[in-house]
Short mmCIF file of C-alpha atoms in Angstrom, two decimals:
data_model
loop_
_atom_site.label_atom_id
_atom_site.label_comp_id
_atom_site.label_asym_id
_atom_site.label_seq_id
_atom_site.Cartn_x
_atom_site.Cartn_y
_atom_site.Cartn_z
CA UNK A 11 0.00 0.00 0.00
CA UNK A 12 1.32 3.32 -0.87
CA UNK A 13 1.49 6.33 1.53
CA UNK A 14 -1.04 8.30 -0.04
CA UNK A 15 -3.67 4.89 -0.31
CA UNK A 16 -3.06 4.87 3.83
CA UNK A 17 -3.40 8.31 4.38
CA UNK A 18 -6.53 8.16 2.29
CA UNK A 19 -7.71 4.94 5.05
CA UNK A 20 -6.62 6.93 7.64
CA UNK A 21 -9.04 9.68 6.85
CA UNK A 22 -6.07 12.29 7.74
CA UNK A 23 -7.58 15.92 6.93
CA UNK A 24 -6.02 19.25 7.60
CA UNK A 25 -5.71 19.76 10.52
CA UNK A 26 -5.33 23.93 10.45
CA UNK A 27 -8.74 24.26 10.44
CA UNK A 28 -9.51 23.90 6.95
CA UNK A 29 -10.19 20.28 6.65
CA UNK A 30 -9.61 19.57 3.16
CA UNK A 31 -8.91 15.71 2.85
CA UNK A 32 -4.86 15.50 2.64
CA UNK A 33 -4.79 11.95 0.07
CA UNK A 34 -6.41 14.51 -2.45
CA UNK A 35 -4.42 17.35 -1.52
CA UNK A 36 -1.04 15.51 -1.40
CA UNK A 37 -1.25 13.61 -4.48
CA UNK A 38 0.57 16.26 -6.64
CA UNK A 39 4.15 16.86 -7.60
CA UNK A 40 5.57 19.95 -6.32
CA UNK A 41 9.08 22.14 -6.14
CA UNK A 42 8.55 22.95 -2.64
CA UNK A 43 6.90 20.99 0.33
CA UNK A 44 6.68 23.28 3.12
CA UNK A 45 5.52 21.61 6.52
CA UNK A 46 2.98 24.86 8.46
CA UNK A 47 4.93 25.07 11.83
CA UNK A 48 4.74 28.78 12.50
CA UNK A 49 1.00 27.92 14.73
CA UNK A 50 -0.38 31.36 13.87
CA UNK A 51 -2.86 32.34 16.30
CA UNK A 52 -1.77 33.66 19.21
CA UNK A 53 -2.22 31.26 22.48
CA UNK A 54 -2.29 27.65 20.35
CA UNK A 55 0.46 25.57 21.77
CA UNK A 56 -0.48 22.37 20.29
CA UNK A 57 2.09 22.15 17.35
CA UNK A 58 5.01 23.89 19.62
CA UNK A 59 4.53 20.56 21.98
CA UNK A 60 4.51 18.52 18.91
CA UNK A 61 7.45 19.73 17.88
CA UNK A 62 9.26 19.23 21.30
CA UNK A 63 8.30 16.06 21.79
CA UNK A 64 7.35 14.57 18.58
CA UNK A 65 10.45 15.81 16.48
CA UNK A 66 12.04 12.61 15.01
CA UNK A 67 8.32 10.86 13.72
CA UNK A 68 7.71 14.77 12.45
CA UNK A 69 11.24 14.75 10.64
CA UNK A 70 10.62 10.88 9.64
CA UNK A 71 6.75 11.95 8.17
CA UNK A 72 8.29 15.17 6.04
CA UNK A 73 10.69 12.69 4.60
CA UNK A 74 8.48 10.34 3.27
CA UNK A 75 5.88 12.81 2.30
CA UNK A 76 8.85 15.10 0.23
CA UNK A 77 9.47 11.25 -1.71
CA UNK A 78 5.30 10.99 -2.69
CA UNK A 79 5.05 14.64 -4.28
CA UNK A 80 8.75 14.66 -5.58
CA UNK A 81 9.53 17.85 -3.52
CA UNK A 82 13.36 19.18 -4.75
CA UNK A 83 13.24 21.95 -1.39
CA UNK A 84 11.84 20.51 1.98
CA UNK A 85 11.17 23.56 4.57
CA UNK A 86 9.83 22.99 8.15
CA UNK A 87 8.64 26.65 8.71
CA UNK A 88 8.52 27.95 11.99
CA UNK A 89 8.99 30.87 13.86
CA UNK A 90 12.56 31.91 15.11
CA UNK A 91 11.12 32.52 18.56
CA UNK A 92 10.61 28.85 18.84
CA UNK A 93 13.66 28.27 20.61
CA UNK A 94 13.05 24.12 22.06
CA UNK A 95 11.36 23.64 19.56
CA UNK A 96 14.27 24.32 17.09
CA UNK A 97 16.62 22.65 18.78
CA UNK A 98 14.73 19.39 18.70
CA UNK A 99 13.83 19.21 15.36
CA UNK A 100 17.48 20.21 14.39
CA UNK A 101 18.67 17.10 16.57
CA UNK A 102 16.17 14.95 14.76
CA UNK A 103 16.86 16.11 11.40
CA UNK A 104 20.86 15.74 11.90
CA UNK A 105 20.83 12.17 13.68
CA UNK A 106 18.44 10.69 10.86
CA UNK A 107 20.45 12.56 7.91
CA UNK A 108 17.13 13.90 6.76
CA UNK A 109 16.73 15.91 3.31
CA UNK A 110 14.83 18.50 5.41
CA UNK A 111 15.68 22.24 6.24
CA UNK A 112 13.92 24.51 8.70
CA UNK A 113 12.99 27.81 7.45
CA UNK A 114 12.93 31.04 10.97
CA UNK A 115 9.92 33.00 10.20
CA UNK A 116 9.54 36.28 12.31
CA UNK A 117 7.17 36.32 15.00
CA UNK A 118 3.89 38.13 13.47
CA UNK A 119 0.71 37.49 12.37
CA UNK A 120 -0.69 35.69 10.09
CA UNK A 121 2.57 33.83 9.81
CA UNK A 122 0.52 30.59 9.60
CA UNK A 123 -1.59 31.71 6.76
CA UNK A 124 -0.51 29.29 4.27
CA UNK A 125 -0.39 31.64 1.17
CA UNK A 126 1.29 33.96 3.20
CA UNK A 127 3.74 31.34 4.54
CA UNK A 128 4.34 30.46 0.60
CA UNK A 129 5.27 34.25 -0.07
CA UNK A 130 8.29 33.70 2.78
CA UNK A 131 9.47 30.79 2.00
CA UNK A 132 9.13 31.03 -2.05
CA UNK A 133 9.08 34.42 -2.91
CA UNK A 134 6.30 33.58 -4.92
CA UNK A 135 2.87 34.95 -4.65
CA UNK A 136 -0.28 32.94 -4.79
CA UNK A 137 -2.79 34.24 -7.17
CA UNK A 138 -6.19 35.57 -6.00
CA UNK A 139 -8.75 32.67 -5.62
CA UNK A 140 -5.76 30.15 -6.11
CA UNK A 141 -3.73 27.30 -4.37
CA UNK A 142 0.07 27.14 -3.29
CA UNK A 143 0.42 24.39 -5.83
CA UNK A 144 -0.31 27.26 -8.28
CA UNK A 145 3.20 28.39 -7.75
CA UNK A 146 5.11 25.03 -7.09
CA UNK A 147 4.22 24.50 -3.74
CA UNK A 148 2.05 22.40 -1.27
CA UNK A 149 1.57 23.28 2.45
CA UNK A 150 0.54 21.08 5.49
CA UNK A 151 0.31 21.65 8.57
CA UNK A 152 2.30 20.16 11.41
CA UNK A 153 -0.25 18.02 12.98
CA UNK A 154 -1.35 16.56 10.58
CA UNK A 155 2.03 15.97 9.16
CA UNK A 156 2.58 13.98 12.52
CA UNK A 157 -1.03 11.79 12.02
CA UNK A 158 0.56 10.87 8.64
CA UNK A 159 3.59 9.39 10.56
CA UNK A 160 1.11 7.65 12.21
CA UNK A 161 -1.29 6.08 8.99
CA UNK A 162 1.89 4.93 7.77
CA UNK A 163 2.28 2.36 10.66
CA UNK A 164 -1.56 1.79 10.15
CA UNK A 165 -2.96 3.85 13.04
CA UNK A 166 -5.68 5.39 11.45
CA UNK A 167 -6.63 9.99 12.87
CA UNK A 168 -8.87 8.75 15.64
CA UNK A 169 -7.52 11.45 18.23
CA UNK A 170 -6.81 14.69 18.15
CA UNK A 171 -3.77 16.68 20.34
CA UNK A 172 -5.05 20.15 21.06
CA UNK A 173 -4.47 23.31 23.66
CA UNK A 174 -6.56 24.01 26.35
CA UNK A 175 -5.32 27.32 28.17
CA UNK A 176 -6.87 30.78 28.94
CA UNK A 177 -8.49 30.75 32.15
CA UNK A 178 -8.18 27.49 33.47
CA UNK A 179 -6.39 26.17 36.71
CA UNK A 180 -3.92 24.18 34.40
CA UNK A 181 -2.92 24.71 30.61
CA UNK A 182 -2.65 22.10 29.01
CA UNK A 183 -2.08 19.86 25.73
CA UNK A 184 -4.93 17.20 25.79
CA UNK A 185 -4.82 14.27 23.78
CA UNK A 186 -8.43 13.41 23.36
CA UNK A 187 -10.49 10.62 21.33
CA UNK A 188 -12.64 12.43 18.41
CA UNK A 189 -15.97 13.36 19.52
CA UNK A 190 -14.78 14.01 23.43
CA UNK A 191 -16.79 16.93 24.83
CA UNK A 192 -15.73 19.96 25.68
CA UNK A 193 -16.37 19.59 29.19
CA UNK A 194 -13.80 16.56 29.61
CA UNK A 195 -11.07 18.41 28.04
CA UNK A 196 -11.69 21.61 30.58
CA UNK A 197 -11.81 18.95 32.95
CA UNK A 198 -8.61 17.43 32.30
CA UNK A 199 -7.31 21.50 32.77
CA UNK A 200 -8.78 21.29 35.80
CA UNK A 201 -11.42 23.48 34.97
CA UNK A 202 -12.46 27.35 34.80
CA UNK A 203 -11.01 30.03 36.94
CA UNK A 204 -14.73 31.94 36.27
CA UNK A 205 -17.84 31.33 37.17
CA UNK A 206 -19.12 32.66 33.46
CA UNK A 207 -17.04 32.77 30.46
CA UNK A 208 -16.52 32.56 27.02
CA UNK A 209 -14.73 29.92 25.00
CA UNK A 210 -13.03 30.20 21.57
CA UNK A 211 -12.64 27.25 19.78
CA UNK A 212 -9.15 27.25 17.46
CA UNK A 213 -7.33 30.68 17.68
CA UNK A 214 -8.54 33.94 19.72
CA UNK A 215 -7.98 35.69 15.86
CA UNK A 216 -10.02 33.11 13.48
CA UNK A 217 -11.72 31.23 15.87
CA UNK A 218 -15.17 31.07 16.77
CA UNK A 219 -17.01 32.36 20.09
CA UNK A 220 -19.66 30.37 22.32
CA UNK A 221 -20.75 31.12 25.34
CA UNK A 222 -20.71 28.89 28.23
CA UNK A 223 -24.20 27.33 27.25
CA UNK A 224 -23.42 26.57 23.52
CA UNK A 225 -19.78 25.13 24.92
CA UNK A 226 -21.56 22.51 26.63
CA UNK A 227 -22.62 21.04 23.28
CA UNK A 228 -18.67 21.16 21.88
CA UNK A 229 -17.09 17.86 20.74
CA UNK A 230 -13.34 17.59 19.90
CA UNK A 231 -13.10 16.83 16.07
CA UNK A 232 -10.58 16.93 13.25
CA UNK A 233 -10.15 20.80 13.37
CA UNK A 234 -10.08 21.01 16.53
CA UNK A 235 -6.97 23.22 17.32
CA UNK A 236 -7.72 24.34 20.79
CA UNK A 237 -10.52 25.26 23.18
CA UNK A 238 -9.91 28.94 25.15
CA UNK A 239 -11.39 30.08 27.84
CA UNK A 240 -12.06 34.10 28.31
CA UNK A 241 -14.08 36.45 30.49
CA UNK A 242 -17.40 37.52 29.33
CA UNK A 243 -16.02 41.13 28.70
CA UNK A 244 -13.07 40.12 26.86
CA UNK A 245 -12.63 42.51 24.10
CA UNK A 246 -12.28 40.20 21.46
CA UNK A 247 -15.80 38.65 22.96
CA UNK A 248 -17.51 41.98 22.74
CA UNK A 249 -16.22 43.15 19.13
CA UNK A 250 -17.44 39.78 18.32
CA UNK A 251 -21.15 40.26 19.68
CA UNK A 252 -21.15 43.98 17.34
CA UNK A 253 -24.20 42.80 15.28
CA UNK A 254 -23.57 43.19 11.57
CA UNK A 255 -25.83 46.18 10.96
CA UNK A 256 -23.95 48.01 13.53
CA UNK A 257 -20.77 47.34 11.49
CA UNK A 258 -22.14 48.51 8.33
CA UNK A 259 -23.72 51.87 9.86
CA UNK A 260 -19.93 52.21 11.35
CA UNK A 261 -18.75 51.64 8.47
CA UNK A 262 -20.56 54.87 6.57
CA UNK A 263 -20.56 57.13 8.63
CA UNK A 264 -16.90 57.24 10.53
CA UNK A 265 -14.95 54.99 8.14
CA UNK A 266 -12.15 58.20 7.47
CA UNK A 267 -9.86 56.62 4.24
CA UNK A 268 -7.31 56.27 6.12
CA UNK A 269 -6.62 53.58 4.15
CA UNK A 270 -4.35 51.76 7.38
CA UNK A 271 -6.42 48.90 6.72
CA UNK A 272 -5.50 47.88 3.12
CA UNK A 273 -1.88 49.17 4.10
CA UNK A 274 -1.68 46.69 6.57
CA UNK A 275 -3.75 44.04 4.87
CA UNK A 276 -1.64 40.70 4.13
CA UNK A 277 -3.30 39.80 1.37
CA UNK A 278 -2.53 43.34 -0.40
CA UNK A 279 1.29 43.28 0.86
CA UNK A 280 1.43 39.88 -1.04
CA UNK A 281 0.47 41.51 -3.94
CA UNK A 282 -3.75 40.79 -4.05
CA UNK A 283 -5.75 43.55 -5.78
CA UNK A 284 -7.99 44.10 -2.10
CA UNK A 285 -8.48 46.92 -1.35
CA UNK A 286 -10.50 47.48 2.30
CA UNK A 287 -10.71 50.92 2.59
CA UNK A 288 -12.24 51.28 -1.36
CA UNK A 289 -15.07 48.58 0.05
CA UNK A 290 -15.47 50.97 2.68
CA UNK A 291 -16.07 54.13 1.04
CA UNK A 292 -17.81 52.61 -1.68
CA UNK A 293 -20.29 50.82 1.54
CA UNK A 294 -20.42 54.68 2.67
CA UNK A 295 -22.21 56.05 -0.58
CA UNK A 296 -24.63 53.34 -1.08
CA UNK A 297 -28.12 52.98 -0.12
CA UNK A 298 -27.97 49.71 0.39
CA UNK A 299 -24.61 47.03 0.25
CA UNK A 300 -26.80 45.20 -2.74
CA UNK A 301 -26.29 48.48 -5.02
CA UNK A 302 -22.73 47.87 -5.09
CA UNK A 303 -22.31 44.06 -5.91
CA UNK A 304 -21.73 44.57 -9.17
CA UNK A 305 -18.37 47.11 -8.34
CA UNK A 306 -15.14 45.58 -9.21
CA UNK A 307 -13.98 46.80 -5.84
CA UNK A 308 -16.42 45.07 -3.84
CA UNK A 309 -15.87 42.08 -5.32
CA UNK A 310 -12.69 42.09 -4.41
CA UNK A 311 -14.09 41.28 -0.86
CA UNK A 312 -14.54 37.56 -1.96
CA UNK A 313 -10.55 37.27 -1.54
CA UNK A 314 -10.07 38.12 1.74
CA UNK A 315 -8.78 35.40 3.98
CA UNK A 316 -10.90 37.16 6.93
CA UNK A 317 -7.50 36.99 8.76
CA UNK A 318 -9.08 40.22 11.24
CA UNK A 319 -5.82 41.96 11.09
CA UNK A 320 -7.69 45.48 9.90
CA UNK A 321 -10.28 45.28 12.41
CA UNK A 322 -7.79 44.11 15.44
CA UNK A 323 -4.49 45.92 14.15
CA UNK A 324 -4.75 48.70 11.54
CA UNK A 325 -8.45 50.68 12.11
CA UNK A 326 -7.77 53.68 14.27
CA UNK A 327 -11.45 53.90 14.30
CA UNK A 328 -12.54 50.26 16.09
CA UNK A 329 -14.35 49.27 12.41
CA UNK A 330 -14.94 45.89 11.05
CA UNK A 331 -13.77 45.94 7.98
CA UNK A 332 -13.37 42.13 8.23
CA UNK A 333 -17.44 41.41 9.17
CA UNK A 334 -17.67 43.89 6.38
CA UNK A 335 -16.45 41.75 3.75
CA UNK A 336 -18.11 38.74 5.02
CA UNK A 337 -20.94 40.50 4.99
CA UNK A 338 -20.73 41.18 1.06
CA UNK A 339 -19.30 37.72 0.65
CA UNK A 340 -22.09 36.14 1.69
CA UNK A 341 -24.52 38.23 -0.59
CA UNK A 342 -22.15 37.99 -4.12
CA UNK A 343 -22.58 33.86 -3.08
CA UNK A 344 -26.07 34.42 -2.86
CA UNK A 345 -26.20 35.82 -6.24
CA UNK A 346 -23.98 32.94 -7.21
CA UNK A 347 -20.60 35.43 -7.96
CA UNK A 348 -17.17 33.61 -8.37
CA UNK A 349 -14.19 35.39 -8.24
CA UNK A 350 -12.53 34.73 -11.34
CA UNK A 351 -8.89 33.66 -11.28
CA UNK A 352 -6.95 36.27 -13.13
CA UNK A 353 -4.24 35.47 -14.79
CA UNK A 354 -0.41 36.60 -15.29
CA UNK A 355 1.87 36.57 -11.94
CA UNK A 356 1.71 38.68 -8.90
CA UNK A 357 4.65 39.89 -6.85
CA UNK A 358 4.85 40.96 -2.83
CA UNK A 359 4.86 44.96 -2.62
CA UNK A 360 8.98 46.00 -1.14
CA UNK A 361 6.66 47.48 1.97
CA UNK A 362 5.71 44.08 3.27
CA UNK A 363 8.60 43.21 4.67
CA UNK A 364 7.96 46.17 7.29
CA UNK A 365 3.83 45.61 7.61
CA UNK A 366 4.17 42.68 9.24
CA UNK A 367 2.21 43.14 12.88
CA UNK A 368 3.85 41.42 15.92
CA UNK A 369 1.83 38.73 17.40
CA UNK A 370 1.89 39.46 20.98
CA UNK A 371 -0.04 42.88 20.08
CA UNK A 372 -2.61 40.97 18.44
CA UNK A 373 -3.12 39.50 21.87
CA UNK A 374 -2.57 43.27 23.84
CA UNK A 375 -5.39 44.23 21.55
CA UNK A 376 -7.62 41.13 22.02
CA UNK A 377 -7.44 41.24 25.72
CA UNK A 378 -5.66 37.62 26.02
CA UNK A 379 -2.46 39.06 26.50
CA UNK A 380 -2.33 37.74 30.32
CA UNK A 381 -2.01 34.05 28.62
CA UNK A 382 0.21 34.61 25.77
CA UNK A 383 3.62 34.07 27.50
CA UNK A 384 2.77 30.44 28.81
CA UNK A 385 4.72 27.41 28.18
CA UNK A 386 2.92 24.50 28.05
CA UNK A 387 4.41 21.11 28.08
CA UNK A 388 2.10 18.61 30.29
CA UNK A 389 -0.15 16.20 27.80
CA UNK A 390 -3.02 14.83 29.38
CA UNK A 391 -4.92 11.92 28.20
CA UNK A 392 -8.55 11.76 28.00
CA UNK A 393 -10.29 9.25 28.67
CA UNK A 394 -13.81 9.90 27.85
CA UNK A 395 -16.66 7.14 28.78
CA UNK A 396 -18.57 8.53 25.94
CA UNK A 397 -17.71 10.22 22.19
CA UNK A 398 -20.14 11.74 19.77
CA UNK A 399 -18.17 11.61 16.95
CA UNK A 400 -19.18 14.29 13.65
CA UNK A 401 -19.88 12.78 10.34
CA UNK A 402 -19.24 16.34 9.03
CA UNK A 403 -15.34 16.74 9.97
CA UNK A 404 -13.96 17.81 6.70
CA UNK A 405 -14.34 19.91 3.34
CA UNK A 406 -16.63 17.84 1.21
CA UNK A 407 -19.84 15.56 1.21
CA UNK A 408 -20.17 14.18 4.88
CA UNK A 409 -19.01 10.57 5.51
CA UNK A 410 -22.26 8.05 5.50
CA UNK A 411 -22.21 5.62 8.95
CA UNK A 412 -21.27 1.80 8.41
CA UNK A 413 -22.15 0.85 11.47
CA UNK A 414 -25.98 0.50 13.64
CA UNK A 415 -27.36 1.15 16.76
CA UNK A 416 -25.71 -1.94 19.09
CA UNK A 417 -22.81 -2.86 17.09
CA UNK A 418 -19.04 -3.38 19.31
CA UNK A 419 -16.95 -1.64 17.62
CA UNK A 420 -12.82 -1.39 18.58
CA UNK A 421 -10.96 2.02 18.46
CA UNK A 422 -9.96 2.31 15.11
CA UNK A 423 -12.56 0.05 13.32
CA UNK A 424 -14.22 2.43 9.87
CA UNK A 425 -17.72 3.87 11.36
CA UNK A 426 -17.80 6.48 8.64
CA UNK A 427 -16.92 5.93 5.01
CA UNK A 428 -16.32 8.44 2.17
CA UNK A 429 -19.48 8.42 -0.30
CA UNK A 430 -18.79 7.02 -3.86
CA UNK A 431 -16.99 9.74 -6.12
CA UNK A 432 -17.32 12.13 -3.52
CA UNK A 433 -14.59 14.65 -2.18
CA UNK A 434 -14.28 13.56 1.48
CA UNK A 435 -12.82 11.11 4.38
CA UNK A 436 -12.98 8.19 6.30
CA UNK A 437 -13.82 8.53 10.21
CA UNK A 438 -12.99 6.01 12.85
CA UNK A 439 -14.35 4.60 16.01
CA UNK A 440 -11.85 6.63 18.33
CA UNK A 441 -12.30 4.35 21.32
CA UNK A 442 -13.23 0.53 22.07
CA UNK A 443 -17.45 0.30 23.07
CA UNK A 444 -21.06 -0.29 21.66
CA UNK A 445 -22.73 2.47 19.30
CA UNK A 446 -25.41 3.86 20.88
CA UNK A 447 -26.95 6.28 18.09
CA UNK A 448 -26.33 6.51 14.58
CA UNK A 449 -27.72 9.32 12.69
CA UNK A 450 -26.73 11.26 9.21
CA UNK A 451 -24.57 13.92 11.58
CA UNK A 452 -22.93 11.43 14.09
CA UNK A 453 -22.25 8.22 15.80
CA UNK A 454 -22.48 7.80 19.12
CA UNK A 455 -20.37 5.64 21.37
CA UNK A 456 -20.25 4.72 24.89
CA UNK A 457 -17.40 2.44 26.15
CA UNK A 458 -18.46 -1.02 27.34
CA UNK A 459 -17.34 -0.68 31.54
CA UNK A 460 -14.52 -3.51 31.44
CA UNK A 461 -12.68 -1.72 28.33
#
């Protein structure tokens, strides 16, 4: 069996955030393989303890995975801040002779934005609407870089490592079964310093916001990059809760063209046509945002990565540009708009190299600064008596259950399987018991008491 054909049994996915099913993404040849490192919100730990402690089945993966896609440059990209977690992987790399390199990235954000991380590393600038491999080049991300070490020994992605930290008695890395809920992972923390709070599930940047209520429903999946626990009046928790036709009056009437926010704007500095500050003065003399769908300028909203760099970083106002575009997104895909790819090449503007925004002010700004400084290094292992694991983990058709209500099932045996010619992945029991429920969303397993 060839790596990719175990990956593919695996059902390894990106695990970024994204999703996308890595045997489709990974079967390409490429100039450069460049393993995502750099963990680019602020907070995650998960890939820094991975690194640590991980480093020689990391170095071992990259080098079988730079074989399958024919990669001539290998780059482990990372930030040059990450100290341990250089020195380990430098260790493994020299005492295994491995074809690998590690690039230093500077310590700003979005450093983990793939097409961002491309422009470092390459030079070369990803075209609006396109993919790294556009431009030679394939990005994955660390983690699930290490679950491919693991498919190729026939272990297929039934658990997931991932951060818990804010404010909780003990940060942590848990390693948790898929479909673990969030209260066993806070548990294994050893729970909330508040009474009420807030929890952001991946990054304190990109991540989504639930309060305490909706967090009770939270299962660990695929994507799962890290569960953090805030304050109710966190800023970051109260710019998210500005309702959208808040940010659009905002937007008209004190939006001043400063322009900070396209000035700032990764995207733009890698040489995208976006614009922010032309959506926003175009937003200001329209009756309505569906008068100005059909402006090239506005369109231009559809290519923004919705990093939240203008809104956090750049507006000396307190604007959303970001909610903004999303906004307008959502209506062009309503009218069924796609961004056309343009052709011919684009190159980084000279002023990027001194735009790019440090990441511990992302986190003064946020309000999360008090947790950024942490160094985690404790693993716990969860050991949940009960997983509801998604069907729906992944970019693409969900997976359709192969098992029923009362079947044993061991961790590791296929419960999910990828629909005929359909983009997607296979999911796995991720611990030993009987299935309980089986629905088109999820299966349901509790663990038999003697396993």
């Amino acid at each position: 069996m060839t790596l990719l054909e175990q990956i593919k049994q695996a059902g390894i996915v990106g695990c970024g955030g994204a999703g996308f099913p890595t045997h489709v993404k990974l079967n390409c040849t490429v100039e450069y393989l460049i393993v995502n490192a750099a963990e680019c919100e602020p907070l995650l730990r998960t890939d820094r303890w991975l690194m640590i402690y991980k480093a020689r089945e990391i170095v071992a993966a990259v080098t079988m995975i730079r074989e399958m896609v024919q990669a001539e440059k290998c780059f482990i990209a990372l930030k040059e801040t990450y100290t341990e977690e250089i020195a380990a992987l430098e260790e493994a790399i020299q005492q295994t002779n491995a074809p690998v390199k590690l690039y230093r990235m500077r310590n700003f954000y979005p450093a983990g934005d793939e097409q961002i991380m491309v422009c470092d590393v390459t030079g070369r600038t990803v075209p609006p609407t396109g993919i790294p491999l556009d431009v030679g080049a394939v990005v994955s991300n660390l983690a699930t870089v290490y679950a491919i070490y693991e498919a190729s020994s026939g272990k297929p992605f039934t658990s997931k490592y991932l951060t818990v930290t804010g404010a909780v008695a003990s940060p942590c890395i848990v390693h948790a079964p898929l479909g673990t809920s969030f209260a066993e992972c806070l548990a294994a923390a050893g729970g909330s310093l508040l009474s009420s709070y807030h929890v952001i599930v991946g990054g304190p940047m990109m991540g989504k916001c639930f309060t305490m209520a909706e967090a009770d429903k939270l299962t660990v999946t695929k994507t799962t990059s890290g569960f953090i626990l805030v304050a109710d009046d966190t800023p970051l928790v109260q710019k998210r809760e500005i309702p959208v036709s808040v940010s659009l009056k905002r937007a008209k009437t004190s939006c001043i063209q400063c322009s900070y926010c396209t000035e700032m704007c990764p995207r733009y500095l890698s040489g995208h046509p976006l614009k922010p500050h032309l959506i926003m003065r175009k937003l200001a003399y329209a009756e309505s945002p569906e008068d100005i769908l059909d402006d090239p300028h506005v369109q231009q909203s559809m290519i923004c990565s919705e990093c939240g760099l203008c809104e956090t970083y750049a507006c000396p106002m307190g604007l959303q540009p970001r909610q903004v575009n999303i906004y307008l997104k959502n209506l062009l895909r309503q009218k069924g708009f796609r961004y056309p790819k343009p052709e011919g090449t684009f190159t980084q503007l000279e002023t990027r190299a001194y735009r790019k925004a440090p990441s511990k002010r992302m986190a003064v700004r946020l309000g999360v600064d008090g947790y950024y400084d942490y160094k985690i290094h404790t693993c716990i292992e969860a050991q949940p008596r009960q997983v509801r694991i998604s069907l729906r983990q992944h970019i693409g058709a969900p997976s359709q259950p192969v098992v029923q209500c009362g079947d044993k099932v061991v961790c590791g045996q296929l419960i999910g399987a990828i629909p005929e010619n359909a983009l997607g992945a296979n999911i796995h029991a991720s611990i030993a018991g009987t299935v309980t429920q089986v629905s088109e969303a999820e299966v349901v397993i509790c663990a038999d008491m003697q396993s």
